[in-house]
PDB file of N, CA, C and O in Angstrom:
ATOM      1  N   ARG S 299      96.258  22.439  72.322  1.00 57.00           N
ATOM      2  CA  ARG S 299      96.155  21.638  71.494  1.00 57.00           C
ATOM      3  C   ARG S 299      95.581  21.629  70.039  1.00 57.00           C
ATOM      4  O   ARG S 299      94.758  22.542  69.889  1.00 57.00           O
ATOM      5  N   LEU S 300      95.972  20.931  69.134  1.00 61.00           N
ATOM      6  CA  LEU S 300      95.669  21.358  67.651  1.00 61.00           C
ATOM      7  C   LEU S 300      94.517  20.667  67.344  1.00 61.00           C
ATOM      8  O   LEU S 300      93.688  21.005  66.431  1.00 61.00           O
ATOM      9  N   ASN S 301      94.182  19.287  67.746  1.00 70.00           N
ATOM     10  CA  ASN S 301      93.123  18.391  67.532  1.00 70.00           C
ATOM     11  C   ASN S 301      92.079  18.526  68.606  1.00 70.00           C
ATOM     12  O   ASN S 301      92.535  18.266  69.736  1.00 70.00           O
ATOM     13  N   PRO S 302      90.807  18.366  68.209  1.00 71.00           N
ATOM     14  CA  PRO S 302      89.927  18.102  69.421  1.00 71.00           C
ATOM     15  C   PRO S 302      89.972  16.451  69.762  1.00 71.00           C
ATOM     16  O   PRO S 302      90.344  15.819  69.205  1.00 71.00           O
ATOM     17  N   GLY S 303      89.282  16.053  71.069  1.00 79.00           N
ATOM     18  CA  GLY S 303      89.211  14.782  71.418  1.00 79.00           C
ATOM     19  C   GLY S 303      90.318  14.555  72.206  1.00 79.00           C
ATOM     20  O   GLY S 303      91.143  15.236  72.682  1.00 79.00           O
ATOM     21  N   SER S 304      90.728  13.327  72.760  1.00 83.00           N
ATOM     22  CA  SER S 304      91.632  12.694  73.326  1.00 83.00           C
ATOM     23  C   SER S 304      93.104  12.681  72.545  1.00 83.00           C
ATOM     24  O   SER S 304      92.953  12.778  71.272  1.00 83.00           O
ATOM     25  N   TYR S 305      94.162  12.611  73.373  1.00 84.00           N
ATOM     26  CA  TYR S 305      95.390  12.499  72.661  1.00 84.00           C
ATOM     27  C   TYR S 305      95.514  11.255  72.269  1.00 84.00           C
ATOM     28  O   TYR S 305      95.276  10.254  72.994  1.00 84.00           O
ATOM     29  N   ASN S 306      95.873  10.894  71.081  1.00 87.00           N
ATOM     30  CA  ASN S 306      95.999   9.354  70.558  1.00 87.00           C
ATOM     31  C   ASN S 306      97.001   8.677  71.317  1.00 87.00           C
ATOM     32  O   ASN S 306      96.721   7.424  71.359  1.00 87.00           O
ATOM     33  N   HIS S 307      98.087   9.266  71.555  1.00 88.00           N
ATOM     34  CA  HIS S 307      98.976   8.310  72.243  1.00 88.00           C
ATOM     35  C   HIS S 307     100.126   9.232  73.509  1.00 88.00           C
ATOM     36  O   HIS S 307     101.067   9.774  73.114  1.00 88.00           O
ATOM     37  N   PRO S 308      99.345   9.452  74.580  1.00 89.00           N
ATOM     38  CA  PRO S 308     100.071  10.463  75.663  1.00 89.00           C
ATOM     39  C   PRO S 308     101.313   9.694  75.881  1.00 89.00           C
ATOM     40  O   PRO S 308     101.643   8.651  75.947  1.00 89.00           O
ATOM     41  N   VAL S 309     102.111  10.546  76.206  1.00 91.00           N
ATOM     42  CA  VAL S 309     103.845  10.406  76.398  1.00 91.00           C
ATOM     43  C   VAL S 309     104.117  11.339  77.875  1.00 91.00           C
ATOM     44  O   VAL S 309     103.964  12.330  77.743  1.00 91.00           O
ATOM     45  N   PHE S 310     104.574  10.456  78.694  1.00 89.00           N
ATOM     46  CA  PHE S 310     104.788  11.236  80.276  1.00 89.00           C
ATOM     47  C   PHE S 310     106.415  10.992  80.333  1.00 89.00           C
ATOM     48  O   PHE S 310     106.695  10.194  80.118  1.00 89.00           O
ATOM     49  N   VAL S 311     106.793  12.108  80.823  1.00 90.00           N
ATOM     50  CA  VAL S 311     108.401  12.205  81.332  1.00 90.00           C
ATOM     51  C   VAL S 311     108.349  12.166  82.643  1.00 90.00           C
ATOM     52  O   VAL S 311     107.668  12.748  83.511  1.00 90.00           O
ATOM     53  N   CYS S 312     108.832  10.795  83.245  1.00 87.00           N
ATOM     54  CA  CYS S 312     108.887  10.900  84.665  1.00 87.00           C
ATOM     55  C   CYS S 312     110.357  10.886  85.096  1.00 87.00           C
ATOM     56  O   CYS S 312     111.078  10.247  85.341  1.00 87.00           O
ATOM     57  N   TRP S 313     110.861  12.132  85.823  1.00 84.00           N
ATOM     58  CA  TRP S 313     112.021  12.561  86.202  1.00 84.00           C
ATOM     59  C   TRP S 313     112.351  11.552  87.449  1.00 84.00           C
ATOM     60  O   TRP S 313     111.297  11.634  88.531  1.00 84.00           O
ATOM     61  N   PRO S 314     113.850  11.053  87.890  1.00 79.00           N
ATOM     62  CA  PRO S 314     113.787  10.890  88.938  1.00 79.00           C
ATOM     63  C   PRO S 314     113.698  11.498  90.323  1.00 79.00           C
ATOM     64  O   PRO S 314     113.656  12.550  90.047  1.00 79.00           O
ATOM     65  N   LEU S 315     113.429  10.947  91.250  1.00 75.00           N
ATOM     66  CA  LEU S 315     113.068  11.486  92.624  1.00 75.00           C
ATOM     67  C   LEU S 315     114.228  11.097  93.554  1.00 75.00           C
ATOM     68  O   LEU S 315     115.112  10.389  93.359  1.00 75.00           O
ATOM     69  N   GLY S 316     114.110  11.937  94.805  1.00 70.00           N
ATOM     70  CA  GLY S 316     114.990  11.427  95.859  1.00 70.00           C
ATOM     71  C   GLY S 316     114.567  10.266  96.272  1.00 70.00           C
ATOM     72  O   GLY S 316     113.798   9.598  96.004  1.00 70.00           O
ATOM     73  N   ALA S 317     115.378   9.632  97.159  1.00 67.00           N
ATOM     74  CA  ALA S 317     115.325   8.429  97.840  1.00 67.00           C
ATOM     75  C   ALA S 317     114.007   8.195  98.477  1.00 67.00           C
ATOM     76  O   ALA S 317     113.376   7.066  98.565  1.00 67.00           O
ATOM     77  N   LYS S 318     113.438   9.380  99.360  1.00 73.00           N
ATOM     78  CA  LYS S 318     112.275   8.846  99.837  1.00 73.00           C
ATOM     79  C   LYS S 318     110.926   9.732  99.251  1.00 73.00           C
ATOM     80  O   LYS S 318     110.165  10.219 100.189  1.00 73.00           O
ATOM     81  N   THR S 319     111.098  10.272  98.285  1.00 78.00           N
ATOM     82  CA  THR S 319     109.951  11.217  97.732  1.00 78.00           C
ATOM     83  C   THR S 319     109.238  10.570  96.738  1.00 78.00           C
ATOM     84  O   THR S 319     109.633   9.459  96.303  1.00 78.00           O
ATOM     85  N   GLY S 320     107.734  11.085  96.413  1.00 84.00           N
ATOM     86  CA  GLY S 320     106.969  10.659  95.565  1.00 84.00           C
ATOM     87  C   GLY S 320     106.302  12.112  94.919  1.00 84.00           C
ATOM     88  O   GLY S 320     106.662  13.176  95.224  1.00 84.00           O
ATOM     89  N   SER S 321     105.632  11.755  93.735  1.00 88.00           N
ATOM     90  CA  SER S 321     105.118  13.021  92.941  1.00 88.00           C
ATOM     91  C   SER S 321     103.721  12.514  92.671  1.00 88.00           C
ATOM     92  O   SER S 321     103.374  11.269  92.244  1.00 88.00           O
ATOM     93  N   ALA S 322     102.629  13.219  92.200  1.00 90.00           N
ATOM     94  CA  ALA S 322     101.598  13.024  91.735  1.00 90.00           C
ATOM     95  C   ALA S 322     100.903  14.241  90.993  1.00 90.00           C
ATOM     96  O   ALA S 322     101.501  15.296  91.015  1.00 90.00           O
ATOM     97  N   GLY S 323     100.248  13.747  90.066  1.00 91.00           N
ATOM     98  CA  GLY S 323      99.451  14.908  89.097  1.00 91.00           C
ATOM     99  C   GLY S 323      98.532  14.107  88.242  1.00 91.00           C
ATOM    100  O   GLY S 323      98.109  12.789  88.710  1.00 91.00           O
ATOM    101  N   GLU S 324      97.879  14.750  87.253  1.00 93.00           N
ATOM    102  CA  GLU S 324      97.035  14.239  86.398  1.00 93.00           C
ATOM    103  C   GLU S 324      97.189  14.687  85.112  1.00 93.00           C
ATOM    104  O   GLU S 324      97.294  15.804  84.460  1.00 93.00           O
ATOM    105  N   LEU S 325      96.407  13.781  84.124  1.00 92.00           N
ATOM    106  CA  LEU S 325      96.212  14.597  82.836  1.00 92.00           C
ATOM    107  C   LEU S 325      94.732  14.926  82.481  1.00 92.00           C
ATOM    108  O   LEU S 325      94.055  14.170  82.960  1.00 92.00           O
ATOM    109  N   TYR S 326      94.612  16.028  82.383  1.00 94.00           N
ATOM    110  CA  TYR S 326      93.085  16.572  82.155  1.00 94.00           C
ATOM    111  C   TYR S 326      92.944  16.626  80.631  1.00 94.00           C
ATOM    112  O   TYR S 326      93.560  17.282  79.984  1.00 94.00           O
ATOM    113  N   GLU S 327      91.717  16.236  80.418  1.00 93.00           N
ATOM    114  CA  GLU S 327      91.316  16.672  78.958  1.00 93.00           C
ATOM    115  C   GLU S 327      89.619  16.851  78.842  1.00 93.00           C
ATOM    116  O   GLU S 327      88.957  16.274  79.658  1.00 93.00           O
ATOM    117  N   ASP S 328      89.563  17.658  77.726  1.00 93.00           N
ATOM    118  CA  ASP S 328      88.062  17.939  77.406  1.00 93.00           C
ATOM    119  C   ASP S 328      88.002  17.984  75.837  1.00 93.00           C
ATOM    120  O   ASP S 328      89.132  17.403  75.185  1.00 93.00           O
ATOM    121  N   ASP S 329      86.975  18.257  75.321  1.00 92.00           N
ATOM    122  CA  ASP S 329      87.070  18.034  73.917  1.00 92.00           C
ATOM    123  C   ASP S 329      87.771  19.157  73.280  1.00 92.00           C
ATOM    124  O   ASP S 329      87.947  18.989  71.939  1.00 92.00           O
ATOM    125  N   GLY S 330      88.017  20.337  73.846  1.00 89.00           N
ATOM    126  CA  GLY S 330      88.913  21.223  73.152  1.00 89.00           C
ATOM    127  C   GLY S 330      88.101  21.997  72.428  1.00 89.00           C
ATOM    128  O   GLY S 330      88.656  23.026  71.563  1.00 89.00           O
ATOM    129  N   GLU S 331      86.674  22.067  72.342  1.00 91.00           N
ATOM    130  CA  GLU S 331      86.096  23.031  71.173  1.00 91.00           C
ATOM    131  C   GLU S 331      84.871  23.545  72.127  1.00 91.00           C
ATOM    132  O   GLU S 331      84.468  24.545  71.588  1.00 91.00           O
ATOM    133  N   THR S 332      84.258  22.880  73.064  1.00 92.00           N
ATOM    134  CA  THR S 332      83.197  23.559  73.548  1.00 92.00           C
ATOM    135  C   THR S 332      83.280  23.986  75.104  1.00 92.00           C
ATOM    136  O   THR S 332      84.372  23.445  75.578  1.00 92.00           O
ATOM    137  N   THR S 333      82.260  24.324  75.697  1.00 95.00           N
ATOM    138  CA  THR S 333      82.170  24.991  76.975  1.00 95.00           C
ATOM    139  C   THR S 333      81.884  23.607  77.957  1.00 95.00           C
ATOM    140  O   THR S 333      81.578  23.734  79.316  1.00 95.00           O
ATOM    141  N   GLY S 334      81.563  22.322  77.173  1.00 95.00           N
ATOM    142  CA  GLY S 334      80.902  21.246  78.048  1.00 95.00           C
ATOM    143  C   GLY S 334      81.562  20.932  79.152  1.00 95.00           C
ATOM    144  O   GLY S 334      81.308  20.395  80.226  1.00 95.00           O
ATOM    145  N   TYR S 335      83.212  21.371  79.413  1.00 94.00           N
ATOM    146  CA  TYR S 335      83.735  21.080  80.372  1.00 94.00           C
ATOM    147  C   TYR S 335      83.212  21.550  81.749  1.00 94.00           C
ATOM    148  O   TYR S 335      83.552  21.202  82.880  1.00 94.00           O
ATOM    149  N   GLN S 336      82.468  22.775  81.502  1.00 96.00           N
ATOM    150  CA  GLN S 336      81.799  23.492  82.552  1.00 96.00           C
ATOM    151  C   GLN S 336      80.755  22.577  83.328  1.00 96.00           C
ATOM    152  O   GLN S 336      80.230  22.666  84.141  1.00 96.00           O
ATOM    153  N   ASP S 337      80.108  21.568  82.554  1.00 96.00           N
ATOM    154  CA  ASP S 337      79.185  20.755  82.797  1.00 96.00           C
ATOM    155  C   ASP S 337      79.668  19.403  83.232  1.00 96.00           C
ATOM    156  O   ASP S 337      78.868  18.450  83.314  1.00 96.00           O
ATOM    157  N   GLY S 338      81.038  19.203  83.176  1.00 96.00           N
ATOM    158  CA  GLY S 338      81.551  18.039  83.763  1.00 96.00           C
ATOM    159  C   GLY S 338      81.817  17.067  82.513  1.00 96.00           C
ATOM    160  O   GLY S 338      82.401  16.045  82.937  1.00 96.00           O
ATOM    161  N   GLN S 339      81.857  17.652  81.342  1.00 96.00           N
ATOM    162  CA  GLN S 339      82.406  16.751  80.215  1.00 96.00           C
ATOM    163  C   GLN S 339      83.781  16.812  80.032  1.00 96.00           C
ATOM    164  O   GLN S 339      84.427  17.677  79.298  1.00 96.00           O
ATOM    165  N   GLN S 340      84.514  16.027  80.832  1.00 96.00           N
ATOM    166  CA  GLN S 340      86.026  16.020  80.994  1.00 96.00           C
ATOM    167  C   GLN S 340      86.388  14.767  81.597  1.00 96.00           C
ATOM    168  O   GLN S 340      85.778  14.160  82.053  1.00 96.00           O
ATOM    169  N   SER S 341      87.856  14.674  81.262  1.00 95.00           N
ATOM    170  CA  SER S 341      88.432  13.433  81.823  1.00 95.00           C
ATOM    171  C   SER S 341      89.704  13.731  82.552  1.00 95.00           C
ATOM    172  O   SER S 341      90.426  14.681  82.309  1.00 95.00           O
ATOM    173  N   ARG S 342      89.747  13.221  83.567  1.00 96.00           N
ATOM    174  CA  ARG S 342      91.138  13.069  84.453  1.00 96.00           C
ATOM    175  C   ARG S 342      91.874  11.617  84.735  1.00 96.00           C
ATOM    176  O   ARG S 342      91.029  10.826  85.008  1.00 96.00           O
ATOM    177  N   ILE S 343      93.121  11.798  84.243  1.00 93.00           N
ATOM    178  CA  ILE S 343      93.841  10.417  84.481  1.00 93.00           C
ATOM    179  C   ILE S 343      94.650  10.574  85.316  1.00 93.00           C
ATOM    180  O   ILE S 343      95.544  11.370  85.537  1.00 93.00           O
ATOM    181  N   PRO S 344      94.845  10.169  86.691  1.00 95.00           N
ATOM    182  CA  PRO S 344      95.793  10.077  87.786  1.00 95.00           C
ATOM    183  C   PRO S 344      97.215   9.605  87.326  1.00 95.00           C
ATOM    184  O   PRO S 344      97.142   8.574  86.888  1.00 95.00           O
ATOM    185  N   LEU S 345      98.417  10.273  87.869  1.00 93.00           N
ATOM    186  CA  LEU S 345      99.761   9.695  87.699  1.00 93.00           C
ATOM    187  C   LEU S 345     100.305   9.898  88.889  1.00 93.00           C
ATOM    188  O   LEU S 345     100.271  10.890  89.653  1.00 93.00           O
ATOM    189  N   ARG S 346     100.972   8.876  89.330  1.00 92.00           N
ATOM    190  CA  ARG S 346     101.598   8.853  90.375  1.00 92.00           C
ATOM    191  C   ARG S 346     103.072   8.043  90.298  1.00 92.00           C
ATOM    192  O   ARG S 346     103.254   7.190  89.627  1.00 92.00           O
ATOM    193  N   GLN S 347     104.160   8.763  91.008  1.00 90.00           N
ATOM    194  CA  GLN S 347     105.704   8.126  91.017  1.00 90.00           C
ATOM    195  C   GLN S 347     105.926   7.932  92.544  1.00 90.00           C
ATOM    196  O   GLN S 347     105.784   8.840  93.356  1.00 90.00           O
ATOM    197  N   GLU S 348     106.461   6.794  92.863  1.00 88.00           N
ATOM    198  CA  GLU S 348     106.932   6.431  94.245  1.00 88.00           C
ATOM    199  C   GLU S 348     108.305   5.991  94.296  1.00 88.00           C
ATOM    200  O   GLU S 348     108.724   5.066  93.403  1.00 88.00           O
ATOM    201  N   ALA S 349     108.972   6.349  95.281  1.00 83.00           N
ATOM    202  CA  ALA S 349     110.179   5.768  95.456  1.00 83.00           C
ATOM    203  C   ALA S 349     109.906   4.368  95.984  1.00 83.00           C
ATOM    204  O   ALA S 349     109.275   4.206  96.765  1.00 83.00           O
ATOM    205  N   THR S 350     110.781   3.450  95.328  1.00 84.00           N
ATOM    206  CA  THR S 350     110.927   1.960  96.099  1.00 84.00           C
ATOM    207  C   THR S 350     112.360   1.437  96.510  1.00 84.00           C
ATOM    208  O   THR S 350     113.216   2.254  96.141  1.00 84.00           O
ATOM    209  N   ALA S 351     112.455   0.476  96.964  1.00 84.00           N
ATOM    210  CA  ALA S 351     113.476  -0.136  97.384  1.00 84.00           C
ATOM    211  C   ALA S 351     114.547  -0.286  96.214  1.00 84.00           C
ATOM    212  O   ALA S 351     115.694  -0.353  96.552  1.00 84.00           O
ATOM    213  N   ASN S 352     114.017  -0.885  95.414  1.00 83.00           N
ATOM    214  CA  ASN S 352     114.782  -0.982  93.838  1.00 83.00           C
ATOM    215  C   ASN S 352     114.740   0.204  92.914  1.00 83.00           C
ATOM    216  O   ASN S 352     115.231  -0.136  91.604  1.00 83.00           O
ATOM    217  N   GLY S 353     114.066   1.138  93.232  1.00 82.00           N
ATOM    218  CA  GLY S 353     114.040   2.262  92.161  1.00 82.00           C
ATOM    219  C   GLY S 353     112.839   3.296  92.507  1.00 82.00           C
ATOM    220  O   GLY S 353     112.716   3.686  93.387  1.00 82.00           O
ATOM    221  N   ARG S 354     111.923   3.062  91.261  1.00 85.00           N
ATOM    222  CA  ARG S 354     110.820   3.627  91.486  1.00 85.00           C
ATOM    223  C   ARG S 354     109.567   3.086  90.604  1.00 85.00           C
ATOM    224  O   ARG S 354     109.851   2.012  90.068  1.00 85.00           O
ATOM    225  N   ARG S 355     108.380   3.257  91.259  1.00 90.00           N
ATOM    226  CA  ARG S 355     107.129   2.880  90.515  1.00 90.00           C
ATOM    227  C   ARG S 355     106.333   3.981  90.085  1.00 90.00           C
ATOM    228  O   ARG S 355     106.139   4.954  90.708  1.00 90.00           O
ATOM    229  N   ILE S 356     106.011   3.741  88.534  1.00 91.00           N
ATOM    230  CA  ILE S 356     104.914   4.907  88.037  1.00 91.00           C
ATOM    231  C   ILE S 356     103.853   4.107  87.948  1.00 91.00           C
ATOM    232  O   ILE S 356     103.609   3.115  87.498  1.00 91.00           O
ATOM    233  N   VAL S 357     102.658   4.841  88.445  1.00 93.00           N
ATOM    234  CA  VAL S 357     101.401   4.293  88.244  1.00 93.00           C
ATOM    235  C   VAL S 357     100.366   5.445  87.351  1.00 93.00           C
ATOM    236  O   VAL S 357     100.403   6.595  87.554  1.00 93.00           O
ATOM    237  N   VAL S 358     100.168   4.712  86.355  1.00 92.00           N
ATOM    238  CA  VAL S 358      98.884   5.482  85.552  1.00 92.00           C
ATOM    239  C   VAL S 358      97.313   5.064  85.655  1.00 92.00           C
ATOM    240  O   VAL S 358      97.099   3.762  85.508  1.00 92.00           O
ATOM    241  N   GLY S 359      96.767   5.762  86.487  1.00 94.00           N
ATOM    242  CA  GLY S 359      95.428   5.193  86.891  1.00 94.00           C
ATOM    243  C   GLY S 359      94.374   5.259  86.143  1.00 94.00           C
ATOM    244  O   GLY S 359      94.639   5.672  84.946  1.00 94.00           O
ATOM    245  N   PRO S 360      93.201   4.528  86.288  1.00 94.00           N
ATOM    246  CA  PRO S 360      92.067   4.728  85.232  1.00 94.00           C
ATOM    247  C   PRO S 360      91.489   6.164  85.190  1.00 94.00           C
ATOM    248  O   PRO S 360      91.374   6.715  86.074  1.00 94.00           O
ATOM    249  N   ALA S 361      91.014   6.315  83.995  1.00 93.00           N
ATOM    250  CA  ALA S 361      90.547   7.847  83.916  1.00 93.00           C
ATOM    251  C   ALA S 361      89.199   7.930  84.443  1.00 93.00           C
ATOM    252  O   ALA S 361      88.535   6.833  84.557  1.00 93.00           O
ATOM    253  N   ALA S 362      88.777   8.684  84.729  1.00 96.00           N
ATOM    254  CA  ALA S 362      87.528   9.270  85.636  1.00 96.00           C
ATOM    255  C   ALA S 362      87.063  10.266  84.615  1.00 96.00           C
ATOM    256  O   ALA S 362      87.571  11.389  84.439  1.00 96.00           O
ATOM    257  N   GLY S 363      85.806  10.078  84.223  1.00 96.00           N
ATOM    258  CA  GLY S 363      84.773  11.007  83.317  1.00 96.00           C
ATOM    259  C   GLY S 363      85.039  10.579  81.961  1.00 96.00           C
ATOM    260  O   GLY S 363      85.643   9.733  81.651  1.00 96.00           O
ATOM    261  N   THR S 364      84.160  11.587  81.112  1.00 95.00           N
ATOM    262  CA  THR S 364      84.115  11.426  79.869  1.00 95.00           C
ATOM    263  C   THR S 364      83.785  12.663  78.891  1.00 95.00           C
ATOM    264  O   THR S 364      83.330  13.321  79.854  1.00 95.00           O
ATOM    265  N   PHE S 365      84.121  12.496  77.887  1.00 94.00           N
ATOM    266  CA  PHE S 365      83.421  13.624  76.909  1.00 94.00           C
ATOM    267  C   PHE S 365      83.256  13.265  75.442  1.00 94.00           C
ATOM    268  O   PHE S 365      83.987  12.105  74.865  1.00 94.00           O
ATOM    269  N   ARG S 366      82.776  14.102  74.590  1.00 91.00           N
ATOM    270  CA  ARG S 366      82.653  13.680  73.183  1.00 91.00           C
ATOM    271  C   ARG S 366      84.082  13.687  72.560  1.00 91.00           C
ATOM    272  O   ARG S 366      85.023  14.549  72.711  1.00 91.00           O
ATOM    273  N   GLY S 367      84.277  12.478  72.119  1.00 90.00           N
ATOM    274  CA  GLY S 367      85.699  12.198  71.742  1.00 90.00           C
ATOM    275  C   GLY S 367      86.626  11.542  72.464  1.00 90.00           C
ATOM    276  O   GLY S 367      87.825  11.392  71.874  1.00 90.00           O
ATOM    277  N   PHE S 368      86.449  11.342  73.519  1.00 92.00           N
ATOM    278  CA  PHE S 368      87.153  10.681  74.479  1.00 92.00           C
ATOM    279  C   PHE S 368      87.499   9.052  74.026  1.00 92.00           C
ATOM    280  O   PHE S 368      86.586   8.369  73.737  1.00 92.00           O
ATOM    281  N   VAL S 369      89.037   8.764  74.002  1.00 90.00           N
ATOM    282  CA  VAL S 369      89.127   7.450  73.658  1.00 90.00           C
ATOM    283  C   VAL S 369      89.680   6.730  75.269  1.00 90.00           C
ATOM    284  O   VAL S 369      90.530   7.034  75.829  1.00 90.00           O
ATOM    285  N   ARG S 370      89.001   5.618  75.720  1.00 88.00           N
ATOM    286  CA  ARG S 370      89.186   5.095  77.082  1.00 88.00           C
ATOM    287  C   ARG S 370      90.369   4.187  76.690  1.00 88.00           C
ATOM    288  O   ARG S 370      90.886   4.042  77.789  1.00 88.00           O
ATOM    289  N   LYS S 371      90.625   3.431  75.858  1.00 90.00           N
ATOM    290  CA  LYS S 371      91.805   2.498  75.643  1.00 90.00           C
ATOM    291  C   LYS S 371      92.963   3.000  74.564  1.00 90.00           C
ATOM    292  O   LYS S 371      92.352   3.237  73.603  1.00 90.00           O
ATOM    293  N   ARG S 372      93.899   3.494  75.034  1.00 90.00           N
ATOM    294  CA  ARG S 372      95.042   3.815  74.064  1.00 90.00           C
ATOM    295  C   ARG S 372      96.404   3.544  74.452  1.00 90.00           C
ATOM    296  O   ARG S 372      96.395   3.325  75.930  1.00 90.00           O
ATOM    297  N   PRO S 373      97.320   3.586  73.797  1.00 92.00           N
ATOM    298  CA  PRO S 373      98.529   3.489  74.092  1.00 92.00           C
ATOM    299  C   PRO S 373      99.120   4.494  75.104  1.00 92.00           C
ATOM    300  O   PRO S 373      98.845   5.776  74.799  1.00 92.00           O
ATOM    301  N   VAL S 374      99.909   4.148  75.912  1.00 91.00           N
ATOM    302  CA  VAL S 374     100.729   5.408  76.695  1.00 91.00           C
ATOM    303  C   VAL S 374     102.074   5.202  76.948  1.00 91.00           C
ATOM    304  O   VAL S 374     102.485   3.814  76.889  1.00 91.00           O
ATOM    305  N   SER S 375     103.029   5.835  76.635  1.00 93.00           N
ATOM    306  CA  SER S 375     104.486   5.817  76.727  1.00 93.00           C
ATOM    307  C   SER S 375     105.121   6.551  77.945  1.00 93.00           C
ATOM    308  O   SER S 375     104.425   7.680  78.224  1.00 93.00           O
ATOM    309  N   LEU S 376     106.019   5.919  78.587  1.00 91.00           N
ATOM    310  CA  LEU S 376     106.717   6.494  79.423  1.00 91.00           C
ATOM    311  C   LEU S 376     108.237   6.749  79.219  1.00 91.00           C
ATOM    312  O   LEU S 376     108.876   5.786  78.764  1.00 91.00           O
ATOM    313  N   ILE S 377     108.545   7.890  79.482  1.00 91.00           N
ATOM    314  CA  ILE S 377     110.097   8.215  79.489  1.00 91.00           C
ATOM    315  C   ILE S 377     110.625   8.405  80.677  1.00 91.00           C
ATOM    316  O   ILE S 377     110.113   9.099  81.569  1.00 91.00           O
ATOM    317  N   LEU S 378     111.659   7.764  80.880  1.00 87.00           N
ATOM    318  CA  LEU S 378     112.402   7.317  82.395  1.00 87.00           C
ATOM    319  C   LEU S 378     113.614   7.818  82.129  1.00 87.00           C
ATOM    320  O   LEU S 378     114.579   7.171  81.956  1.00 87.00           O
ATOM    321  N   PRO S 379     113.884   9.204  82.200  1.00 86.00           N
ATOM    322  CA  PRO S 379     115.615   9.626  82.330  1.00 86.00           C
ATOM    323  C   PRO S 379     115.823   9.407  83.676  1.00 86.00           C
ATOM    324  O   PRO S 379     115.552   9.218  84.647  1.00 86.00           O
ATOM    325  N   MET S 380     117.384   8.955  83.385  1.00 76.00           N
ATOM    326  CA  MET S 380     118.385   8.314  84.513  1.00 76.00           C
ATOM    327  C   MET S 380     118.814   9.509  85.090  1.00 76.00           C
ATOM    328  O   MET S 380     119.333  10.162  85.733  1.00 76.00           O
TER     329      MET S 380
END
């Protein structure tokens, strides 16, 4: 990362899954400058993709944690390749 703090506008690419599969992960962030992450100064945003009868559902969960420079409300973009 080139700048400290939160990403201003995270972009997630969510690739299609098989008919009955799902996936999960998280966006991890810390201030990018100090060792504060060792004391819990970090954030994790859960991401989940589920197959549905009509396609897929993408869930971006609420952030857990905080750190200097963390921005709780910001735009998020999803790219859904077919």
